[in-house]
Coordinates of C-alpha atoms and ligand atoms in Angstrom, one line a residue:
M1 CA 10.8 -15.1 -45.6
T2 CA 14.5 -15.3 -44.7
T3 CA 15.5 -18.7 -43.2
E4 CA 19.0 -18.1 -42.6
L5 CA 20.9 -15.1 -40.8
F6 CA 23.9 -14.2 -42.8
I7 CA 27.2 -14.3 -40.8
G8 CA 30.0 -14.1 -43.2
G9 CA 31.9 -15.7 -45.8
G10 CA 33.7 -19.1 -45.7
G11 CA 35.4 -21.3 -48.1
Q12 CA 38.7 -20.9 -50.1
D13 CA 38.5 -17.2 -50.5
Y14 CA 35.9 -16.6 -48.2
G15 CA 33.4 -16.2 -50.7
D16 CA 31.1 -18.7 -49.7
K17 CA 28.3 -17.5 -47.7
Q18 CA 27.7 -18.8 -44.2
G19 CA 24.4 -18.6 -42.4
L20 CA 23.0 -19.5 -39.0
S21 CA 19.6 -21.3 -39.7
L22 CA 16.7 -19.6 -38.0
G23 CA 15.0 -23.0 -37.7
Y24 CA 17.9 -24.5 -35.7
A25 CA 18.6 -21.1 -33.8
N26 CA 16.8 -22.4 -30.7
R27 CA 19.3 -25.3 -30.4
H28 CA 21.7 -22.8 -28.9
G29 CA 25.2 -21.6 -29.4
L30 CA 28.6 -20.6 -28.5
I31 CA 30.7 -17.8 -29.2
A32 CA 34.4 -18.1 -27.8
G33 CA 37.8 -16.6 -28.4
A34 CA 40.8 -14.9 -26.4
T35 CA 40.4 -11.1 -25.6
G36 CA 40.2 -8.9 -28.7
T37 CA 39.4 -11.5 -31.5
G38 CA 36.1 -10.4 -32.1
K39 CA 33.7 -12.0 -29.9
T40 CA 31.6 -8.6 -29.3
V41 CA 31.2 -7.8 -32.8
T42 CA 30.0 -11.2 -33.6
L43 CA 27.4 -10.9 -31.0
Q44 CA 26.5 -7.6 -32.5
I45 CA 25.9 -8.9 -36.1
L46 CA 24.0 -11.9 -34.5
A47 CA 21.8 -9.6 -32.6
E48 CA 21.2 -7.4 -35.8
G49 CA 20.6 -10.4 -37.8
F50 CA 17.9 -11.8 -35.3
S51 CA 16.3 -8.3 -35.0
A52 CA 16.0 -8.2 -38.8
A53 CA 14.4 -11.4 -38.8
G54 CA 11.9 -10.3 -36.2
V55 CA 13.2 -12.3 -33.3
P56 CA 13.6 -10.4 -30.1
V57 CA 17.0 -10.3 -28.3
F58 CA 18.2 -10.3 -24.8
L59 CA 21.7 -9.5 -24.3
S60 CA 24.3 -8.2 -21.7
D61 CA 26.5 -5.4 -22.2
I62 CA 29.6 -5.8 -20.3
K63 CA 31.8 -3.0 -21.6
G64 CA 28.8 -0.5 -22.7
D65 CA 30.0 -1.0 -26.4
L66 CA 26.8 -3.0 -27.6
S67 CA 24.7 0.2 -27.0
G68 CA 25.9 1.3 -30.6
L69 CA 23.3 -1.1 -31.7
A70 CA 20.9 1.5 -31.5
K71 CA 22.5 3.8 -34.0
S72 CA 23.4 3.3 -37.7
G73 CA 27.0 3.0 -38.6
T74 CA 28.3 5.8 -40.9
P75 CA 31.0 6.3 -43.5
D76 CA 32.7 8.9 -41.2
H77 CA 33.7 5.9 -38.8
K78 CA 37.3 5.2 -38.7
L79 CA 36.5 1.6 -39.6
H80 CA 34.5 2.4 -42.6
G81 CA 37.2 1.6 -45.0
P82 CA 38.1 -2.0 -43.4
F83 CA 34.3 -2.6 -43.2
M84 CA 33.8 -2.1 -47.0
E85 CA 36.8 -4.1 -47.8
R86 CA 35.6 -7.1 -45.7
A87 CA 32.1 -6.6 -47.2
G88 CA 33.8 -6.9 -50.5
V89 CA 35.8 -9.9 -49.8
I90 CA 33.0 -11.9 -48.6
G91 CA 30.6 -11.0 -51.3
F92 CA 28.1 -8.8 -48.8
D93 CA 27.2 -6.6 -51.9
D94 CA 23.9 -5.3 -50.2
F95 CA 25.9 -4.1 -47.0
T96 CA 24.4 -1.0 -45.5
Y97 CA 24.5 0.9 -42.5
D98 CA 21.2 0.8 -40.2
A99 CA 20.2 1.3 -36.7
F100 CA 18.0 -1.4 -34.5
P101 CA 15.1 -1.0 -32.1
V102 CA 16.8 -1.2 -28.7
T103 CA 15.4 -1.2 -25.3
F104 CA 17.9 -0.5 -22.5
W105 CA 17.6 -2.3 -19.1
D106 CA 19.6 -1.6 -15.8
L107 CA 19.3 -3.4 -12.6
F108 CA 20.4 -0.3 -10.9
G109 CA 18.2 1.7 -12.9
D110 CA 20.9 4.4 -14.2
Q111 CA 21.6 3.2 -17.8
G112 CA 18.1 1.7 -18.4
H113 CA 14.9 0.9 -17.2
P114 CA 14.9 -0.9 -14.0
V115 CA 14.7 -4.6 -13.8
R116 CA 13.2 -6.1 -10.8
T117 CA 12.1 -9.5 -9.6
T118 CA 10.6 -10.2 -6.0
V119 CA 12.2 -12.4 -3.5
S120 CA 9.8 -15.2 -3.9
E121 CA 10.0 -15.5 -7.8
M122 CA 13.9 -15.8 -7.3
G123 CA 13.3 -18.6 -4.8
P124 CA 15.3 -20.3 -2.1
L125 CA 17.9 -22.0 -4.4
L126 CA 18.9 -19.3 -6.6
L127 CA 18.9 -16.9 -3.7
S128 CA 21.0 -19.4 -1.6
R129 CA 23.4 -19.3 -4.6
L130 CA 23.5 -15.6 -4.6
L131 CA 24.1 -15.2 -0.9
E132 CA 26.6 -18.0 -0.9
L133 CA 25.0 -20.0 2.0
T134 CA 25.9 -23.1 3.6
E135 CA 23.6 -26.0 3.5
A136 CA 22.3 -25.4 7.1
Q137 CA 21.7 -21.8 6.1
E138 CA 19.9 -22.8 2.9
G139 CA 17.7 -24.9 5.2
I140 CA 16.7 -21.9 7.0
L141 CA 15.8 -20.2 4.0
N142 CA 13.7 -23.1 2.8
I143 CA 11.7 -22.8 6.0
A144 CA 11.4 -19.1 5.7
F145 CA 10.0 -19.5 2.3
R146 CA 7.8 -22.1 3.4
L147 CA 6.5 -20.0 6.2
A148 CA 5.7 -17.2 4.2
D149 CA 3.8 -19.7 1.9
E150 CA 1.7 -20.9 4.9
E151 CA 1.4 -17.7 6.5
G152 CA 0.6 -15.5 3.7
L153 CA 3.4 -13.1 3.9
P154 CA 4.3 -12.1 0.4
L155 CA 8.2 -11.8 -0.2
L156 CA 8.8 -9.0 -2.2
D157 CA 11.6 -7.1 -1.4
L158 CA 15.1 -7.4 0.9
K159 CA 13.1 -5.9 3.9
D160 CA 10.4 -8.5 3.6
L161 CA 12.8 -11.3 4.0
Q162 CA 15.0 -9.4 6.7
S163 CA 11.8 -8.8 8.9
L164 CA 10.7 -12.7 8.2
L165 CA 14.1 -13.7 9.4
V166 CA 14.0 -11.3 12.7
W167 CA 10.4 -13.1 13.3
I168 CA 11.8 -16.6 12.8
G169 CA 14.6 -15.7 15.2
Q170 CA 12.1 -14.8 17.7
N171 CA 10.2 -17.7 17.4
A172 CA 12.9 -20.2 16.8
K173 CA 11.9 -22.3 19.7
D174 CA 8.6 -23.0 18.6
L175 CA 9.7 -23.2 15.0
S176 CA 12.5 -25.8 15.8
L177 CA 9.9 -28.2 17.1
R178 CA 8.1 -28.1 13.9
Y179 CA 10.8 -27.8 11.4
G180 CA 13.9 -29.2 13.1
N181 CA 16.7 -27.0 14.5
V182 CA 16.5 -23.4 13.5
S183 CA 19.8 -21.9 15.0
A184 CA 20.3 -18.4 15.7
A185 CA 23.6 -18.6 14.3
S186 CA 22.4 -19.4 10.9
I187 CA 19.9 -16.9 10.9
G188 CA 22.4 -14.3 12.0
A189 CA 24.8 -15.6 9.2
I190 CA 22.0 -15.3 6.5
Q191 CA 21.1 -11.7 7.7
R192 CA 24.9 -10.7 7.3
R193 CA 25.0 -12.1 3.9
L194 CA 21.8 -10.1 3.2
L195 CA 23.6 -7.1 4.1
V196 CA 26.5 -7.6 1.8
L197 CA 23.9 -8.0 -0.9
E198 CA 22.3 -4.7 -0.1
N199 CA 25.7 -3.1 -0.2
Q200 CA 26.2 -4.6 -3.6
G201 CA 23.1 -3.1 -4.9
G202 CA 21.0 -6.1 -4.5
T203 CA 17.9 -3.8 -2.8
K204 CA 17.4 -2.5 -6.4
L205 CA 16.8 -6.0 -7.7
F206 CA 14.1 -7.0 -5.5
G207 CA 10.8 -5.3 -5.4
E208 CA 7.7 -4.3 -7.6
P209 CA 6.8 -3.5 -10.4
A210 CA 8.6 -7.0 -11.3
L211 CA 9.6 -7.4 -14.9
E212 CA 7.0 -8.7 -17.2
L213 CA 8.6 -11.4 -19.7
S214 CA 6.4 -10.0 -22.5
D215 CA 8.1 -6.8 -22.2
L216 CA 11.4 -8.4 -23.5
M217 CA 9.7 -10.1 -26.3
R218 CA 8.6 -7.2 -28.4
T219 CA 9.0 -6.3 -31.8
D220 CA 8.7 -2.7 -33.4
A221 CA 6.2 -1.3 -35.9
A222 CA 8.4 -2.6 -38.6
G223 CA 8.3 -6.2 -37.4
R224 CA 12.0 -6.1 -36.2
G225 CA 12.8 -7.8 -32.9
M226 CA 13.5 -5.4 -29.9
I227 CA 17.1 -5.8 -28.7
N228 CA 17.0 -5.7 -25.1
I229 CA 20.4 -4.6 -23.6
L230 CA 21.2 -5.0 -20.2
A231 CA 23.9 -2.7 -18.8
S232 CA 26.2 -5.0 -17.0
D233 CA 29.4 -2.9 -16.6
K234 CA 28.6 -2.0 -12.9
L235 CA 27.0 -5.4 -12.4
M236 CA 30.2 -7.0 -13.3
S237 CA 31.6 -5.9 -9.7
A238 CA 29.0 -8.3 -8.3
P239 CA 29.4 -11.4 -10.4
G240 CA 27.2 -13.5 -8.1
L241 CA 24.4 -11.1 -8.7
Y242 CA 24.9 -11.0 -12.4
A243 CA 24.8 -14.7 -13.1
T244 CA 22.1 -15.2 -10.6
F245 CA 19.9 -12.6 -12.4
L246 CA 20.4 -14.0 -15.7
L247 CA 19.8 -17.5 -14.3
W248 CA 16.9 -16.4 -12.9
L249 CA 15.6 -14.5 -16.2
L250 CA 16.4 -18.0 -18.0
S251 CA 14.3 -20.1 -15.5
E252 CA 11.5 -17.7 -15.7
L253 CA 11.3 -17.9 -19.5
F254 CA 11.5 -21.5 -19.3
E255 CA 8.6 -21.3 -16.7
E256 CA 6.2 -19.0 -18.4
L257 CA 6.5 -19.6 -22.1
P258 CA 4.3 -22.1 -23.9
E259 CA 5.7 -25.0 -25.6
V260 CA 6.3 -24.6 -29.2
G261 CA 8.3 -27.4 -30.3
D262 CA 10.9 -26.5 -33.1
P263 CA 9.5 -23.2 -34.4
E264 CA 10.4 -21.6 -37.8
K265 CA 12.2 -19.0 -35.9
P266 CA 13.3 -18.5 -32.0
K267 CA 10.7 -16.7 -30.0
L268 CA 13.7 -14.9 -28.1
V269 CA 17.2 -15.2 -28.3
F270 CA 19.2 -14.8 -25.1
F271 CA 23.1 -14.1 -25.1
F272 CA 24.7 -14.9 -21.8
D273 CA 28.1 -12.9 -21.9
E274 CA 30.9 -13.8 -19.4
A275 CA 29.2 -17.1 -19.2
H276 CA 32.1 -18.5 -17.0
L277 CA 30.7 -16.5 -14.3
L278 CA 27.7 -18.9 -14.1
F279 CA 29.9 -21.8 -13.6
D280 CA 32.9 -20.7 -11.5
D281 CA 32.5 -22.8 -8.3
A282 CA 29.0 -23.4 -8.9
P283 CA 27.7 -26.6 -7.0
K284 CA 26.9 -29.6 -9.0
A285 CA 23.2 -29.2 -8.3
L286 CA 23.0 -26.0 -9.9
V287 CA 25.1 -26.9 -13.0
D288 CA 22.7 -29.8 -13.4
K289 CA 19.7 -27.4 -13.3
V290 CA 21.3 -25.1 -15.7
E291 CA 21.8 -28.1 -17.9
Q292 CA 18.3 -29.0 -17.6
V293 CA 17.0 -25.7 -18.3
A294 CA 19.2 -25.3 -21.4
R295 CA 17.7 -28.7 -22.5
L296 CA 14.2 -28.0 -22.0
I297 CA 13.8 -24.3 -22.8
R298 CA 14.7 -25.1 -26.5
S299 CA 11.1 -26.3 -27.0
K300 CA 9.8 -23.1 -25.7
G301 CA 11.7 -21.6 -28.7
V302 CA 14.4 -19.8 -26.5
G303 CA 18.0 -19.8 -27.9
V304 CA 20.8 -19.5 -25.6
Y305 CA 24.0 -18.3 -26.6
F306 CA 27.0 -18.4 -24.2
I307 CA 29.8 -16.2 -24.8
T308 CA 33.1 -16.9 -22.9
Q309 CA 36.9 -16.6 -23.8
N310 CA 37.4 -20.5 -23.5
P311 CA 35.0 -23.1 -24.2
A312 CA 36.6 -25.1 -21.6
D313 CA 34.8 -22.7 -19.1
V314 CA 31.7 -24.4 -20.0
P315 CA 30.6 -27.7 -18.4
E316 CA 30.8 -30.7 -20.8
D317 CA 27.0 -31.5 -20.6
I318 CA 26.3 -28.0 -21.5
L319 CA 28.7 -27.4 -24.2
G320 CA 27.2 -30.7 -25.7
Q321 CA 23.9 -28.8 -26.1
L322 CA 25.3 -25.6 -27.9
G323 CA 24.8 -26.6 -31.5
N324 CA 25.8 -23.3 -33.1
R325 CA 29.4 -22.4 -32.7
I326 CA 31.4 -19.5 -33.6
Q327 CA 35.0 -19.9 -32.4
H328 CA 37.5 -17.1 -32.6
A329 CA 41.2 -17.4 -32.0
L330 CA 42.4 -19.2 -28.9
R331 CA 46.0 -18.7 -27.5
A332 CA 48.1 -21.5 -27.0
F333 CA 50.8 -20.3 -24.7
T334 CA 50.9 -23.2 -22.0
A335 CA 50.5 -26.8 -22.0
K336 CA 47.3 -26.5 -20.5
D337 CA 46.1 -24.2 -23.2
R338 CA 47.3 -26.6 -26.0
K339 CA 45.2 -29.5 -24.4
E340 CA 42.0 -27.5 -24.1
L341 CA 42.6 -26.3 -27.7
R342 CA 42.9 -29.7 -28.9
L343 CA 39.7 -30.8 -27.0
A344 CA 37.9 -27.9 -28.4
A345 CA 39.1 -29.0 -31.9
E346 CA 37.9 -32.4 -31.5
T347 CA 34.3 -31.3 -31.0
Y348 CA 33.8 -30.1 -34.5
R349 CA 33.4 -31.9 -37.9
E350 CA 36.5 -32.0 -39.6
N351 CA 37.0 -30.1 -42.9
P352 CA 39.6 -31.7 -45.5
R353 CA 40.8 -28.3 -46.3
F354 CA 42.4 -27.3 -43.2
D355 CA 43.4 -28.7 -39.7
T356 CA 40.7 -27.6 -37.2
E357 CA 43.3 -27.2 -34.3
E358 CA 45.5 -25.0 -36.4
A359 CA 42.8 -23.0 -37.5
I360 CA 41.6 -22.2 -34.3
R361 CA 45.1 -21.0 -33.4
E362 CA 45.6 -18.9 -36.6
V363 CA 42.3 -17.3 -37.5
G364 CA 42.6 -13.4 -37.4
V365 CA 40.6 -10.6 -35.6
G366 CA 36.8 -10.8 -36.7
E367 CA 37.4 -14.1 -38.4
A368 CA 36.4 -17.6 -36.8
V369 CA 36.4 -21.5 -37.1
T370 CA 32.3 -22.0 -37.3
S371 CA 29.8 -24.8 -37.3
M372 CA 26.2 -24.3 -37.5
L373 CA 23.6 -26.8 -37.4
Q374 CA 22.0 -27.8 -40.7
K375 CA 19.3 -30.0 -42.1
K376 CA 17.9 -32.3 -39.4
G377 CA 19.9 -30.4 -36.8
V378 CA 23.4 -32.2 -38.0
P379 CA 26.3 -30.1 -37.2
G380 CA 27.8 -28.5 -40.3
I381 CA 31.7 -29.2 -41.4
V382 CA 33.7 -26.5 -39.9
E383 CA 34.6 -23.4 -41.8
R384 CA 36.9 -20.4 -41.4
T385 CA 34.6 -17.7 -41.7
L386 CA 35.5 -14.0 -42.3
I387 CA 32.7 -12.4 -39.9
R388 CA 30.6 -9.7 -41.5
P389 CA 31.0 -6.2 -40.5
P390 CA 28.2 -4.6 -38.3
S391 CA 25.5 -2.4 -39.9
S392 CA 25.2 -0.4 -36.6
Q393 CA 27.6 1.5 -34.9
L394 CA 30.6 -0.1 -33.7
G395 CA 31.4 1.2 -30.1
P396 CA 29.0 2.8 -27.6
I397 CA 26.6 5.8 -28.0
T398 CA 26.6 8.8 -25.9
K399 CA 25.1 9.3 -22.8
T400 CA 22.5 11.6 -24.3
E401 CA 21.6 9.5 -27.2
R402 CA 21.1 6.6 -24.8
E403 CA 18.6 9.0 -22.6
N404 CA 17.0 9.9 -25.7
V405 CA 16.4 6.1 -26.7
M406 CA 15.1 5.4 -23.0
A407 CA 12.7 8.4 -23.0
A408 CA 11.1 7.4 -26.5
S409 CA 10.8 3.7 -25.3
E410 CA 7.5 2.2 -24.8
M411 CA 9.1 1.0 -21.6
S412 CA 9.5 4.7 -20.3
G413 CA 7.6 5.2 -17.2
K414 CA 6.3 1.6 -16.5
Y415 CA 9.1 0.4 -14.2
D416 CA 10.7 3.9 -13.3
T417 CA 9.0 4.1 -9.9
T418 CA 9.3 1.3 -7.0
L419 CA 5.8 0.4 -5.8
D420 CA 5.8 -0.7 -2.2
R421 CA 2.7 -2.7 -1.6
T422 CA 2.1 -4.5 1.7
S423 CA 3.9 -7.5 2.0
A424 CA 5.6 -9.5 4.8
F425 CA 7.4 -6.4 6.1
E426 CA 4.4 -4.6 6.7
I427 CA 2.2 -7.4 7.7
L428 CA 4.8 -8.4 10.3
A429 CA 5.3 -4.9 11.5
K430 CA 1.5 -4.6 12.1
R431 CA 1.0 -7.8 13.8
A432 CA 3.9 -6.8 16.2
A433 CA 2.1 -3.4 16.8
K434 CA -1.2 -5.2 17.4
A435 CA 0.5 -7.5 19.7
A436 CA 2.2 -5.1 21.6
A437 CA -1.1 -3.0 22.1
E438 CA -2.9 -6.3 23.2
A439 CA -0.3 -6.8 25.7
E440 CA -0.4 -3.3 26.9
K441 CA -4.4 -3.7 27.1
A442 CA -4.0 -6.9 29.1
E443 CA -1.7 -5.5 31.5
E444 CA -3.8 -2.5 32.2
E445 CA -6.8 -5.1 32.7
A446 CA -4.7 -7.0 34.8
E447 CA -4.0 -4.0 36.8
Q448 CA -7.6 -2.7 37.5
E449 CA -8.3 -6.5 38.5
T450 CA -5.5 -6.7 41.0
R451 CA -5.9 -3.3 42.3
P452 CA -8.3 -3.8 45.1
A453 CA -7.0 -6.9 46.3
L454 CA -3.5 -5.6 46.3
R455 CA -4.5 -2.6 48.4
E456 CA -6.0 -5.0 50.9
F457 CA -3.0 -7.2 50.7
N458 CA -0.6 -4.3 51.0
A459 CA -3.0 -2.8 54.0
G460 CA -2.7 -6.2 55.7
R461 CA 1.1 -6.3 55.4
R462 CA 1.4 -2.9 56.5
Y463 CA -0.2 -3.9 59.7
Q464 CA 2.5 -6.3 60.2
G465 CA 5.0 -3.4 59.4
A466 CA 6.4 -5.3 56.5
R467 CA 7.8 -3.5 53.4
V468 CA 5.3 -2.9 50.4
S469 CA 7.3 -2.1 47.5
R470 CA 7.9 -5.7 46.3
S471 CA 4.6 -6.6 45.5
T472 CA 3.7 -3.9 42.9
S473 CA 5.7 -5.9 40.3
K474 CA 3.4 -8.6 40.6
P475 CA 0.6 -7.6 38.3
A476 CA 2.9 -7.0 35.2
R477 CA 4.2 -10.8 35.5
R478 CA 0.5 -11.9 35.0
T479 CA 0.4 -10.0 31.6
K480 CA 2.1 -11.5 28.4
S481 CA 5.1 -10.1 27.6
F482 CA 5.6 -8.6 23.9
G483 CA 7.4 -12.0 23.0
Q484 CA 5.1 -14.2 24.6
A485 CA 2.2 -12.6 22.9
M486 CA 4.0 -13.1 19.4
T487 CA 4.8 -16.6 20.2
Q488 CA 1.2 -17.5 21.0
M489 CA 0.1 -15.8 17.9
V490 CA 2.4 -17.7 15.8
V491 CA 1.6 -20.9 17.4
K492 CA -2.2 -20.1 17.0
E493 CA -1.8 -19.2 13.1
L494 CA 0.6 -22.1 12.4
T495 CA -2.1 -24.6 13.3
G496 CA -4.8 -23.0 11.3
T497 CA -3.2 -22.4 7.9
T498 CA -2.5 -25.5 6.3
G499 CA -3.4 -25.6 2.5
R500 CA -2.5 -22.1 1.9
R501 CA 0.9 -22.9 0.5
M502 CA 1.3 -20.8 -2.8
V503 CA 1.3 -22.7 -5.9
R504 CA 4.5 -22.4 -7.7
G505 CA 4.9 -23.3 -11.4
I506 CA 6.6 -26.1 -12.9
L507 CA 10.2 -24.6 -11.9
G508 CA 9.2 -25.6 -8.2
G509 CA 10.6 -28.9 -9.4
L510 CA 13.8 -27.2 -11.0
F511 CA 15.0 -24.2 -9.1
K512 CA 12.5 -23.2 -6.3
G513 CA 12.1 -26.5 -4.6
R514 CA 14.7 -28.8 -3.5
Ligands
ATP601 N1 33.1 -8.8 -37.9 C1 34.1 -7.6 -37.8 N2 34.3 -6.9 -39.0 C2 34.9 -6.0 -38.7 N3 35.9 -5.6 -37.8 C3 35.9 -6.4 -36.8 C4 34.9 -7.6 -36.7 N4 35.2 -8.4 -35.6 C5 36.2 -7.8 -34.9 N5 36.6 -6.6 -35.4 C6 37.6 -5.6 -35.2 O1 38.1 -6.2 -33.9 C7 38.2 -5.4 -32.9 C8 38.0 -6.3 -31.4 O2 36.8 -7.1 -31.6 P1 35.8 -7.1 -30.4 O3 35.6 -6.0 -29.7 O4 34.6 -8.0 -31.0 O5 36.8 -8.3 -29.5 P2 36.3 -9.1 -28.3 O6 36.6 -10.7 -28.5 O7 34.9 -8.8 -27.9 O8 37.2 -8.8 -26.9 P3 37.2 -8.5 -25.9 O9 37.5 -9.9 -25.1 O10 38.3 -7.6 -25.3 O11 36.0 -8.2 -25.4 C9 36.6 -4.5 -33.1 O12 36.8 -3.3 -32.4 C10 37.0 -4.4 -34.6 O13 37.8 -3.2 -34.9
MG602 MG1 34.3 -8.0 -26.2

């Protein structure tokens, strides 16, 4: 069995084979480098290597170029010459072209099978981050989730949450007594943020059938790991949605996978491209939780690799957990650049053959300063590594080729149609209709009741020559208005539902609770 994944050649003449140890691949990693230095190709060869070793991969495809993983490279490719030359330099004698098993996913459902989750699985913390809520607004969202649990109102899609907020608004007075101030202004603000999310395409992310994590962890008939590619080009215009979705996915993996300690090879490797989006203006609480998930998910056999232009984009606590590092060239134009470069260099174990800082500045395209975890998980001495050429096609496949892959996929059909089962929206609508019908019935009854008396009364008044019209409005006032009927029902239900809270997994303590 392979225990190492070949990444390229290091040493004096790039002839020493450099590998990423599968046994330590769950101890996370970093791929960094300025634009055009080779990050995407590095990601491509790592995905190939993991797949070949039977490890499923999840990655986001920002520019669409990683779709090439699904297709074998060919000698017709314009880079065939340079590839062969590079393979020769690093002693990659058995370099061949090959295609890999790929499943395409897309939040918007265009360039891949739809990926969905439910509002309740996303939870209030991540949703607040997604909606960029203030603390007060987040408080309201927490109440909404709590109420949904207590009231047995499944929050699946955005319209469930929207109708729950309407309901909360209508009952703000009663709810305030119980949960503290439920202000109309905060509810309104959340509703407006939900509209923004909807305009960004968020409607598509929430609903059913929700993604089953096991569908990301498949291997093909030959035992190769499935490479799951999330189309992310369009998603990039909604960075909050992108980062929150990936974070949600990580937290779900963490929550659902069993403990495995340090496995022979990872159960799944997760590549987080444009990782800086996760940390840009993220509140400390969120960074802490990412740090916590990264630390704990390791023992579930999941390796997380952050890809970013500058390692300084990744908070120090998290950077410290990224054991396997591939650092492509960094530019050093400004004083700030130089300082960051020095700091980046300091995190490596010196190689007497060269100066790390200088090497990070000098390495060519497709070359990197690397340090992989070795025996006992100790970081290896830093190397200048010429990264191997990819076996699959460099560059995107065509639209038709993509459609063919999608049609042939086991996932074809499973997620394509949205399911809209009864949830908060329908339940609340039904309740409102019922309450309205009851109110109407009560009104009728009241009218029946009062009619003879009213006639008498009116008759009496008429004797005195008084006007009659006023009194006709009276019966209506004795019946419940629609709002009153609702309020009474809510109060009745609130008192009878303790203990019906949905049980959440361990992440209740991490992401879903407060
Ligand atoms: N390992 C490699 N083997 C052969 N060629 C490579 C390798 N890595 C990079 N190259 C060459 O360099 C080009 C740029 O690499 P790549 O697209 O990976 O850069 P990048 O860092 O992802 O850039 P960006 O930040 O713009 O996305 C590739 O198209 C390819 O021609
Ligand atoms: Mg790239």
